[in-house]
mmCIF file of C-alpha atoms in Angstrom:
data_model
loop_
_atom_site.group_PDB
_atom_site.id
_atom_site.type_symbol
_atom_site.label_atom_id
_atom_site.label_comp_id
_atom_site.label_asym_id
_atom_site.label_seq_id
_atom_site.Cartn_x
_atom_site.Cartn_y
_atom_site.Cartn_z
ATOM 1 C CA UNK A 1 251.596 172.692 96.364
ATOM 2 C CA UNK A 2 252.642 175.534 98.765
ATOM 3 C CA UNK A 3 251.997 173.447 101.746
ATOM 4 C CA UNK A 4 253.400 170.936 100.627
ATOM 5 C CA UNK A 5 257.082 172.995 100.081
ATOM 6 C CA UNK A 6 256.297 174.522 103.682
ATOM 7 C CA UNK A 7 256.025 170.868 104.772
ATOM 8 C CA UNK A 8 258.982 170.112 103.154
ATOM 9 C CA UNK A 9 261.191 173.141 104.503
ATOM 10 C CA UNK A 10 259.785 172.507 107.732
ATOM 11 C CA UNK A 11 261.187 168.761 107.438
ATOM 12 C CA UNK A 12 264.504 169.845 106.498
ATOM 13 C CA UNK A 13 264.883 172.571 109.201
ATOM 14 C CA UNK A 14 264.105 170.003 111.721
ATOM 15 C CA UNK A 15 266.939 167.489 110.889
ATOM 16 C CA UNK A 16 269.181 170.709 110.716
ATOM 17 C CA UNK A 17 268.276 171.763 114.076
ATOM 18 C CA UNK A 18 268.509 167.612 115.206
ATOM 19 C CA UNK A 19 272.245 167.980 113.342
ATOM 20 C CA UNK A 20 272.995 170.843 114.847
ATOM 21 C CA UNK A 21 272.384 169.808 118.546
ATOM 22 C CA UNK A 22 273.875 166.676 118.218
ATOM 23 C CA UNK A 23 277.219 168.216 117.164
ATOM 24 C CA UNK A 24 276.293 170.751 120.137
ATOM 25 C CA UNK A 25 276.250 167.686 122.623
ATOM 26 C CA UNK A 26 279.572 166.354 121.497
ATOM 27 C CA UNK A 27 281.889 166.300 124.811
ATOM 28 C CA UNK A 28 284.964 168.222 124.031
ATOM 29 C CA UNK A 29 288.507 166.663 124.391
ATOM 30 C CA UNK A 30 292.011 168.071 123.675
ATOM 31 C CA UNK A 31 294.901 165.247 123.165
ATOM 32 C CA UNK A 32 298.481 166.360 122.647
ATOM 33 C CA UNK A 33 300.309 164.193 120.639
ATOM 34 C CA UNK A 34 303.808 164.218 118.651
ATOM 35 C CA UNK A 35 303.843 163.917 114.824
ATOM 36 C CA UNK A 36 304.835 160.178 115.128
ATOM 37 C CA UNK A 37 303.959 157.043 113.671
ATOM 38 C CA UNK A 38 303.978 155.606 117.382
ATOM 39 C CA UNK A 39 300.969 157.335 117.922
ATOM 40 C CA UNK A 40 299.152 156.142 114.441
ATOM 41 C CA UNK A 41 295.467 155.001 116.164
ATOM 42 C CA UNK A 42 295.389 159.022 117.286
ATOM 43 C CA UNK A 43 295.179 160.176 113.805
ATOM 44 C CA UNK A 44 293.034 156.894 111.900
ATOM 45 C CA UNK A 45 290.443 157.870 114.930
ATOM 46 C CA UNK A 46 290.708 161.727 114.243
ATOM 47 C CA UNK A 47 290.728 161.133 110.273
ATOM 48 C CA UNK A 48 288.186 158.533 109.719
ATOM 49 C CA UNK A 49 285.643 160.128 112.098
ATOM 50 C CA UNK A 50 285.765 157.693 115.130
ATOM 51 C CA UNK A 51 286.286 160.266 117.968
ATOM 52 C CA UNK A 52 282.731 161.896 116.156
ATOM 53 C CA UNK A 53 280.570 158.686 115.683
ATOM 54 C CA UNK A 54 281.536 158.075 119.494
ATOM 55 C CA UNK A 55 280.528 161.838 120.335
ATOM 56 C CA UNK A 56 283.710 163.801 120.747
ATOM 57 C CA UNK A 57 284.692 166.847 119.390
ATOM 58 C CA UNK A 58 288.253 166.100 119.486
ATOM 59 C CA UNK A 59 291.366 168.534 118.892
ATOM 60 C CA UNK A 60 294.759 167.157 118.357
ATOM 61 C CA UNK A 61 297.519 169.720 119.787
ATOM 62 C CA UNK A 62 300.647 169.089 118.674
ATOM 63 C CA UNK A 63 304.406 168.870 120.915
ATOM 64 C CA UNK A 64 307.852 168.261 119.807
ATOM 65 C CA UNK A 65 308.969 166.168 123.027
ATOM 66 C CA UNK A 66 306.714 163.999 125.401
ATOM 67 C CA UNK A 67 307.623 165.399 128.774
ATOM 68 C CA UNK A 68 306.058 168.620 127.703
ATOM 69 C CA UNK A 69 302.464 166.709 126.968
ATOM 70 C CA UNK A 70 302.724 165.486 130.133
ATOM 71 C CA UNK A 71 302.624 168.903 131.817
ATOM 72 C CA UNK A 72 300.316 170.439 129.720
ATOM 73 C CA UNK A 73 297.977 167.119 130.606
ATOM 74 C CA UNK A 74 298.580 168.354 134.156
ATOM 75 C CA UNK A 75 298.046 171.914 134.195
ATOM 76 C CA UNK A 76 294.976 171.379 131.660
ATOM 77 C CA UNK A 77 296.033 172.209 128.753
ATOM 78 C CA UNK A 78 294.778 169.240 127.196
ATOM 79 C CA UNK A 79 292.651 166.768 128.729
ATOM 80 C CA UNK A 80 294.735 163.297 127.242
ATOM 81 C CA UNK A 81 297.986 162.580 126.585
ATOM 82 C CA UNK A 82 299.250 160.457 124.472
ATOM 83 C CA UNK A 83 303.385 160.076 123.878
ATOM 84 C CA UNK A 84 306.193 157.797 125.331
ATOM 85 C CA UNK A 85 306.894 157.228 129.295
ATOM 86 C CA UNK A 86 309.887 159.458 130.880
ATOM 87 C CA UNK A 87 311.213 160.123 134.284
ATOM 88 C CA UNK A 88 308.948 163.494 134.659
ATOM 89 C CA UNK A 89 305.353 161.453 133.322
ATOM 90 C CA UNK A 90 306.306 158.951 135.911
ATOM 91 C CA UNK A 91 306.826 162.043 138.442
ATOM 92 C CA UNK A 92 303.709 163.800 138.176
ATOM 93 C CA UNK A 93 301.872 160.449 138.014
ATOM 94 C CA UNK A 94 303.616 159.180 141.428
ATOM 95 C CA UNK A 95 302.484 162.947 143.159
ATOM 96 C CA UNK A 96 298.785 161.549 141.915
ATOM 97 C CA UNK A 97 297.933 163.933 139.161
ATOM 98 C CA UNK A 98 298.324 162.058 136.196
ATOM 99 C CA UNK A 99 296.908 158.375 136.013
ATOM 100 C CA UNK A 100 297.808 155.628 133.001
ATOM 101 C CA UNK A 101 294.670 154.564 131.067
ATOM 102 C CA UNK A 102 296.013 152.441 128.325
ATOM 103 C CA UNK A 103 299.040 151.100 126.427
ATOM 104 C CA UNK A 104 299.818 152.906 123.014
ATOM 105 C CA UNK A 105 303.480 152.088 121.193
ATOM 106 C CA UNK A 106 305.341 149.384 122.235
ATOM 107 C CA UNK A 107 309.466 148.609 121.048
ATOM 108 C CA UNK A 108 309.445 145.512 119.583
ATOM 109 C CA UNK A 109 311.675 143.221 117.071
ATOM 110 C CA UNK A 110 310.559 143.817 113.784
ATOM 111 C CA UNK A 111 309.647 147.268 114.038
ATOM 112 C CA UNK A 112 311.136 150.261 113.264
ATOM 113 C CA UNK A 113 310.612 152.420 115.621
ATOM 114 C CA UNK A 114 313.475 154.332 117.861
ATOM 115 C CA UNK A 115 317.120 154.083 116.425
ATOM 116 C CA UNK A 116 320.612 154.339 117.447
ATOM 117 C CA UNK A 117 322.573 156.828 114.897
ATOM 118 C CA UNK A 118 326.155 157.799 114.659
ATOM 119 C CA UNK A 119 327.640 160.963 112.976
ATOM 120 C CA UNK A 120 329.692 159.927 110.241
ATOM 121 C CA UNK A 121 332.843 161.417 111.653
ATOM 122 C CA UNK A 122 332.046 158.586 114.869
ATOM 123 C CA UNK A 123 331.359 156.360 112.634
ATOM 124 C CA UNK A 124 334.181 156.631 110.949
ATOM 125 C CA UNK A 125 335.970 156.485 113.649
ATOM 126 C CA UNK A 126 334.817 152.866 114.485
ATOM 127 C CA UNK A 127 331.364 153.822 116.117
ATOM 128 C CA UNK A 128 329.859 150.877 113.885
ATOM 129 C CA UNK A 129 326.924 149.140 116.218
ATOM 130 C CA UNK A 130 324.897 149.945 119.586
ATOM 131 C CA UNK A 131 327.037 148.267 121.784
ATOM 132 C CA UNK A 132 330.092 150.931 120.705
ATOM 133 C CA UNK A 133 328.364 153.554 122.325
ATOM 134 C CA UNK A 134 330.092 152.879 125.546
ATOM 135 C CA UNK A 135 332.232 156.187 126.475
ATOM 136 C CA UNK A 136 330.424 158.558 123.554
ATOM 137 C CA UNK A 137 328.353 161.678 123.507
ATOM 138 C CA UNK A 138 324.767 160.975 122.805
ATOM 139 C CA UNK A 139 322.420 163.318 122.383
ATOM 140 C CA UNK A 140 318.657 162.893 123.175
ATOM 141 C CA UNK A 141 315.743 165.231 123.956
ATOM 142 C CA UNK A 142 316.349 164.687 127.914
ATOM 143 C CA UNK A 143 317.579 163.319 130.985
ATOM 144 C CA UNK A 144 315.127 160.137 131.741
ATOM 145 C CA UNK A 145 313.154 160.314 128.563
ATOM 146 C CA UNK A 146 312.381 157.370 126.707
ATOM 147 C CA UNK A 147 315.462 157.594 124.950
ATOM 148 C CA UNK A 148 317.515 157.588 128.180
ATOM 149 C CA UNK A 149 315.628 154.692 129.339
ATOM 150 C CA UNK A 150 316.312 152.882 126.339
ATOM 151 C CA UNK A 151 320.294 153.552 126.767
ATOM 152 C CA UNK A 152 319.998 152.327 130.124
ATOM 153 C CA UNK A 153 318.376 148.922 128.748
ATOM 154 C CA UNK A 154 321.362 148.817 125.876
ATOM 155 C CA UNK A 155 324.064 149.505 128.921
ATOM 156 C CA UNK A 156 322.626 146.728 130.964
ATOM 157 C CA UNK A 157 322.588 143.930 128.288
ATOM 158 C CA UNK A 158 325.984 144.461 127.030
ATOM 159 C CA UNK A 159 327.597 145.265 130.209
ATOM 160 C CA UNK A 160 328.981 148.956 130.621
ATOM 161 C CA UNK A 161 328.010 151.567 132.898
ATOM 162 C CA UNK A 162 325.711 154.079 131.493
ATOM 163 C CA UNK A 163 327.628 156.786 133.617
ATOM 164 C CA UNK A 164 330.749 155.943 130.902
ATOM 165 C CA UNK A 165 327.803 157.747 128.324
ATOM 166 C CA UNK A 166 327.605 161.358 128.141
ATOM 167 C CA UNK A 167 324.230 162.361 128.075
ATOM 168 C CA UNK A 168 323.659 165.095 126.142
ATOM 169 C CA UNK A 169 319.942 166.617 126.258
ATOM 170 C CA UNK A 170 318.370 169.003 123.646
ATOM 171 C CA UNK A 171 315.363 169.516 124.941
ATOM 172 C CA UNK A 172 313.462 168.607 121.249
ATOM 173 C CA UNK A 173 313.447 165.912 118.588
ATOM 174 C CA UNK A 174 315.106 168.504 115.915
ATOM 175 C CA UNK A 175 317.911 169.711 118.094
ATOM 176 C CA UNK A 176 319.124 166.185 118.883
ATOM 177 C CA UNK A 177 319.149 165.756 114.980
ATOM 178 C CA UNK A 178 320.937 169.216 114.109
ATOM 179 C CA UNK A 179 323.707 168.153 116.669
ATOM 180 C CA UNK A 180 324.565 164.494 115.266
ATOM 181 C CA UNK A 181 323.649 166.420 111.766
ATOM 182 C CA UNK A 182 326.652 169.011 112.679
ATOM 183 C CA UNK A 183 328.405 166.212 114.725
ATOM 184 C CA UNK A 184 328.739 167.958 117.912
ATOM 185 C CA UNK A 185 327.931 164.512 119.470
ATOM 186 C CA UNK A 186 328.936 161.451 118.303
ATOM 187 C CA UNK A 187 325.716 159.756 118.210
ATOM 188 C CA UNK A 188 321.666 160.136 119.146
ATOM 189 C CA UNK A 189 318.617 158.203 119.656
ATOM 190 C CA UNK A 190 315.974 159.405 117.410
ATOM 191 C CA UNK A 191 312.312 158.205 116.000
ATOM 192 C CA UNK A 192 313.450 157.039 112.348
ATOM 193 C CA UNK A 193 310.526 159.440 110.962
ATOM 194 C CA UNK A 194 312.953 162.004 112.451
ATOM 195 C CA UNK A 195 316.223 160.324 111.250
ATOM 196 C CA UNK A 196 315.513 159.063 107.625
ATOM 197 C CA UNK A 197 315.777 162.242 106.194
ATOM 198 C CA UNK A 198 319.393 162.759 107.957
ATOM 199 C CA UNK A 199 320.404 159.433 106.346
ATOM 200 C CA UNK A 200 318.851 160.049 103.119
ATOM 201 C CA UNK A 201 320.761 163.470 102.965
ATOM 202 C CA UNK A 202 324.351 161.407 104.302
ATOM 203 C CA UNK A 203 324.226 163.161 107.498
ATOM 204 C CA UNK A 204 323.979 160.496 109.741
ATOM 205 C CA UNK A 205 324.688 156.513 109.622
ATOM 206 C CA UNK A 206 321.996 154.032 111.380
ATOM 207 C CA UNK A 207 323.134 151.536 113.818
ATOM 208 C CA UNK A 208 320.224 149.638 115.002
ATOM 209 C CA UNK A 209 317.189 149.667 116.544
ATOM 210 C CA UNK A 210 315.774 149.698 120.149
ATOM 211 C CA UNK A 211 313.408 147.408 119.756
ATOM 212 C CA UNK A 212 315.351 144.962 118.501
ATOM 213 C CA UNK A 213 317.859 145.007 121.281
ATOM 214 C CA UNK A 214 315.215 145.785 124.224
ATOM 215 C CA UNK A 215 312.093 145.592 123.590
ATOM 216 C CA UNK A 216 309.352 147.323 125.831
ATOM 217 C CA UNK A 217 306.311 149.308 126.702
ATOM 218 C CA UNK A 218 306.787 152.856 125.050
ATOM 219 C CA UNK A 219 304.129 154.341 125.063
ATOM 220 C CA UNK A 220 300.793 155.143 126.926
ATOM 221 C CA UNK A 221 297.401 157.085 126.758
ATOM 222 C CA UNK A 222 296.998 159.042 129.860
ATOM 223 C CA UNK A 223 294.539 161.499 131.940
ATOM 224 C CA UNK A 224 294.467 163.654 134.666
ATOM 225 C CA UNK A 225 292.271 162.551 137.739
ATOM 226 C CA UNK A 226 289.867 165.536 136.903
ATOM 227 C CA UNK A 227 289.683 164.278 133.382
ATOM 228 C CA UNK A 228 289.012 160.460 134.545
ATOM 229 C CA UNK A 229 286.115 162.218 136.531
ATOM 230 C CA UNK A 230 284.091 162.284 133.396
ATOM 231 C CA UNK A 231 283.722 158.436 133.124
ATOM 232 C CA UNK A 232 281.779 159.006 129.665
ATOM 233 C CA UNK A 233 284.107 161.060 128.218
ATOM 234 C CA UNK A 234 286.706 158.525 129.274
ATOM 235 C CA UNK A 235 285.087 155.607 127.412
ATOM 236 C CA UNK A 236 284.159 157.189 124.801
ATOM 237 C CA UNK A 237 288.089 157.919 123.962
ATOM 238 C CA UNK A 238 289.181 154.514 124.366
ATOM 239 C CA UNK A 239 286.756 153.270 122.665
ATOM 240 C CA UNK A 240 287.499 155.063 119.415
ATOM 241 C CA UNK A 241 291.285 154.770 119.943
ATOM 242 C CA UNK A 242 290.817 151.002 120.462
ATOM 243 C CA UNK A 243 288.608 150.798 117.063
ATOM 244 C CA UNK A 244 291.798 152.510 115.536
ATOM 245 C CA UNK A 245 294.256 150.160 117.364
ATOM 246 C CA UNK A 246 292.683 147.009 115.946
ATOM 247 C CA UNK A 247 292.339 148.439 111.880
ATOM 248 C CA UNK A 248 295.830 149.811 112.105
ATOM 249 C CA UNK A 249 297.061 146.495 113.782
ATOM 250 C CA UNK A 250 294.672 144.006 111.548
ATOM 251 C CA UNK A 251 295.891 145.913 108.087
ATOM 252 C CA UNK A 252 299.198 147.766 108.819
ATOM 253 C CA UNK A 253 301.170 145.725 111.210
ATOM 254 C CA UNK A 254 299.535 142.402 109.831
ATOM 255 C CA UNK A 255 301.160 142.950 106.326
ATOM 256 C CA UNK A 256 304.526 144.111 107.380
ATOM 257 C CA UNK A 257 307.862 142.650 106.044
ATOM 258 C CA UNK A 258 311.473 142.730 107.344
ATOM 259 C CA UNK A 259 310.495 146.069 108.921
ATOM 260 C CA UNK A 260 308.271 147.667 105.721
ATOM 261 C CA UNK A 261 304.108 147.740 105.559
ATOM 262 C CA UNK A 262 303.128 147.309 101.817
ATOM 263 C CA UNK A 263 301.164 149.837 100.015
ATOM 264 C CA UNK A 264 297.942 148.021 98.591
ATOM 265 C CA UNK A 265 294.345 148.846 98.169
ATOM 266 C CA UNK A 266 294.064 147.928 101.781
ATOM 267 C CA UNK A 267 297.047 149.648 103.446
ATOM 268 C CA UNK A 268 297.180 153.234 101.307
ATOM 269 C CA UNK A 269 294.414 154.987 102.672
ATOM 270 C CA UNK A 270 295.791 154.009 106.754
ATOM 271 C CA UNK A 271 298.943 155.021 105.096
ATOM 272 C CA UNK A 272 298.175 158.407 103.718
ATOM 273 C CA UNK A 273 296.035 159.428 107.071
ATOM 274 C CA UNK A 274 299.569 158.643 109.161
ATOM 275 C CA UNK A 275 301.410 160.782 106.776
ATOM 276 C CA UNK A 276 299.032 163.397 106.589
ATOM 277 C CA UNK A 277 299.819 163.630 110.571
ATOM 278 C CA UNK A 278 303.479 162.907 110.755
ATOM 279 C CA UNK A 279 304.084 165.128 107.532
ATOM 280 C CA UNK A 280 305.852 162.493 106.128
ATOM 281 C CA UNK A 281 305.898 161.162 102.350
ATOM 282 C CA UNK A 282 303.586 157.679 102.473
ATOM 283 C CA UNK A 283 307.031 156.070 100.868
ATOM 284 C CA UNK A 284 308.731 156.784 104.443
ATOM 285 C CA UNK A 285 305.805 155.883 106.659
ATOM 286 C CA UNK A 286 305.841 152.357 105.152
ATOM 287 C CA UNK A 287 309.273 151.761 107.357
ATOM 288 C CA UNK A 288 308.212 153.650 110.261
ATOM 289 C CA UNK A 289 305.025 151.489 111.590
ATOM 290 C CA UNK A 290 305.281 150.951 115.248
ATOM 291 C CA UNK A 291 303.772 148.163 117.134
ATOM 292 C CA UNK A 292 300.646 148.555 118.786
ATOM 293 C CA UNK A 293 298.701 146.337 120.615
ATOM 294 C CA UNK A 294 295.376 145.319 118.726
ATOM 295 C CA UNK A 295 293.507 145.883 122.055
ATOM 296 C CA UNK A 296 295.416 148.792 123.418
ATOM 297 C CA UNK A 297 296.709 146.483 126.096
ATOM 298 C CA UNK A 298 299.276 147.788 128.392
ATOM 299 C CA UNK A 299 302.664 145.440 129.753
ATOM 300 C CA UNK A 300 302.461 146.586 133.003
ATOM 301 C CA UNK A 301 304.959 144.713 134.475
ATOM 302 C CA UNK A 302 307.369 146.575 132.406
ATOM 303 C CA UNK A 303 305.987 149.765 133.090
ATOM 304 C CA UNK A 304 307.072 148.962 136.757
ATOM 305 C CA UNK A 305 310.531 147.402 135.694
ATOM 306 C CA UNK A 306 310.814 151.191 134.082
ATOM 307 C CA UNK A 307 309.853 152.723 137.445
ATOM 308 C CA UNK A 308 312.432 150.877 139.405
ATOM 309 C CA UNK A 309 315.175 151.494 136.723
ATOM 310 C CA UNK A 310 314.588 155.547 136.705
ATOM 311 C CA UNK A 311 314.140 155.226 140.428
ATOM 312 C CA UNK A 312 317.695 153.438 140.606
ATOM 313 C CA UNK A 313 319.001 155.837 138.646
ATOM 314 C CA UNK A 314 317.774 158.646 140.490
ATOM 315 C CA UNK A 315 315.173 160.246 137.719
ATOM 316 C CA UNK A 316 312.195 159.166 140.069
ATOM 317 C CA UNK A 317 310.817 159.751 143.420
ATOM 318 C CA UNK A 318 310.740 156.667 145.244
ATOM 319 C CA UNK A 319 307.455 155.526 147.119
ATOM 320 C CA UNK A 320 305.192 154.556 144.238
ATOM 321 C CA UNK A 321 305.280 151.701 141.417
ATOM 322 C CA UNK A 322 303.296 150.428 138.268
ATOM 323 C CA UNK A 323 299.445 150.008 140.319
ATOM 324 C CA UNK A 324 299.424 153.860 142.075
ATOM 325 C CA UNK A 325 299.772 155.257 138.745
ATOM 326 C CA UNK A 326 297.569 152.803 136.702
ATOM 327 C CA UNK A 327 293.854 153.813 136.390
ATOM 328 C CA UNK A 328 292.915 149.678 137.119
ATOM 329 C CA UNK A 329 289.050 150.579 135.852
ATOM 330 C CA UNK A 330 290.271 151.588 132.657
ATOM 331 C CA UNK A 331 293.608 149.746 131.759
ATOM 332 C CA UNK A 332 293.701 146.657 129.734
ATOM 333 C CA UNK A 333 296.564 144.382 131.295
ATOM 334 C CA UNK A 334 298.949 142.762 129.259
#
């Protein structure tokens, strides 16, 4: 009987010590992220274990504006980014040390994603749709961010000059709301995760959204070139983020309605995971599902239509477009 115990013990210590190695082997990756819906397929891999069944140990650092993932990407503080093209990404990647390797949020009709909001004092003033923001002071977390670029798209389809807008850049997603909040600007372009609780408190009134107007490529997963070194770790990553891309497309985005995702049997549990993340209440995240590809894929011919538009504008060094910054090997074309 006591051999057979030992036996026993001696089974159990083994798997322990097979357990324990294999969570010793897992490759290590940091990804800094915002605490947005946009980047949903982040936190269903994290949550439901798909970064671990692939063999990462994965830590999810947190930033409250993308151009500051971008550097930290860079410099090593994390080894993926994953968060919305601006002038600065598109900087570092054009000086080679940051390279593209997949497609993340995308603006598109039909999903809430990025909005235009007024003050009420503007709006009150006759600041009533997008196209009205010709000539006003619109705050944003900076100069050739996503939100810039997403002005510039608004000026060019309804025909003023985006130099007739006063930029006004905050540096952070909360600042831009305190100032249309305290309306020391007359509007702001905001994630509606970060706006609904303005307009739910009557501090600010919605105007529309971007994707709606102009839709394109927002966001993007990204590496620097010591990073895409590690071809393993690479694949691994986008293979568990693409798992995640197709559930949260095939359950989420499939069921949505005039803008809203249903919550069901299927849907809650994707649901609750985004909120957990975003720190939202489950009964706001069901209006604030952005698009994703179901592949991951990337539009990169309007990743290089952004180039050339920050490059006009002067927010980009000149000398590089969409393929010098796209990791080809690893990049899913749209």
């Amino acid at each position: 009987m006591i051999g057979i115990v030992r036996l026993a013990l001696a089974g159990l210590m083994t798997i322990t010590a097979m357990g324990t190695a294999r969570a010793e082997d897992a490759l290590k990756a940091r990804i800094g992220v915002l605490r947005l819906s946009s980047s949903a397929p982040v936190f269903i891999a994290q949550d439901k274990g798909y970064f671990r069944e692939a063999g990462l140990d994965v830590e999810l650092k947190f930033f409250d504006a993308a151009q500051p993932i971008a550097v930290a990407t860079t410099s090593g503080d994390v080894d993926f980014g994953v968060t919305a093209f601006t002038a600065g990404l598109y900087n570092l990647a054009g000086k080679g040390v940051l390279k593209v390797i997949g497609g993340m949020s995308r603006e598109k009709a039909g999903y809430p994603l990025i909005g235009y909001f007024a003050s009420n004092s503007a709006y009150a003033a006759g600041l009533k749709t997008p196209k009205d923001l010709a000539g006003k002071r619109v705050a944003m977390t900076q100069v050739g961010s996503s939100f810039h670029y997403s002005l510039g798209l608004l000026a060019d389809k309804y025909g003023f000059k985006l130099a007739d807008v006063k930029i006004v850049p905050l540096q952070s997603l909360s600042n831009a709301a305190a100032a249309l909040k305290g309306e020391t600007v007359d509007a702001a372009l905001l994630p509606i995760s970060t706006a609904r609780k303005l307009m739910d408190d009557g501090g600010a009134k919605f105007l529309g959204w971007v994707g709606d107007e102009t839709p394109w490529q927002l966001g993007a997963v990204f590496a620097s070139p010591k990073t895409l070194t590690n071809k393993v770790l690479v694949t691994k990553l986008l293979g568990a983020l693409a798992k995640a891309d197709r559930e949260y497309h095939d359950i989420i985005l499939a069921a949505m309605k005039d803008g809203v995702a249903p919550i069901n049997d299927k849907t809650k549990p994707l649901l609750e995971i985004i909120a957990k993340y975003t720190n939202l209440p489950v009964e706001q995240v069901v209006g604030n599902c952005a698009y994703i590809d179901p592949d991951g894929k990337l539009d990169v011919k309007n990743v290089d239509n952004q180039i050339k538009w920050l490059q006009e504008q002067g927010f980009a060094d000149k000398g590089f477009d969409a393929n010098a910054i796209i990791a080809k090997e690893f990049v899913k074309a749209d």
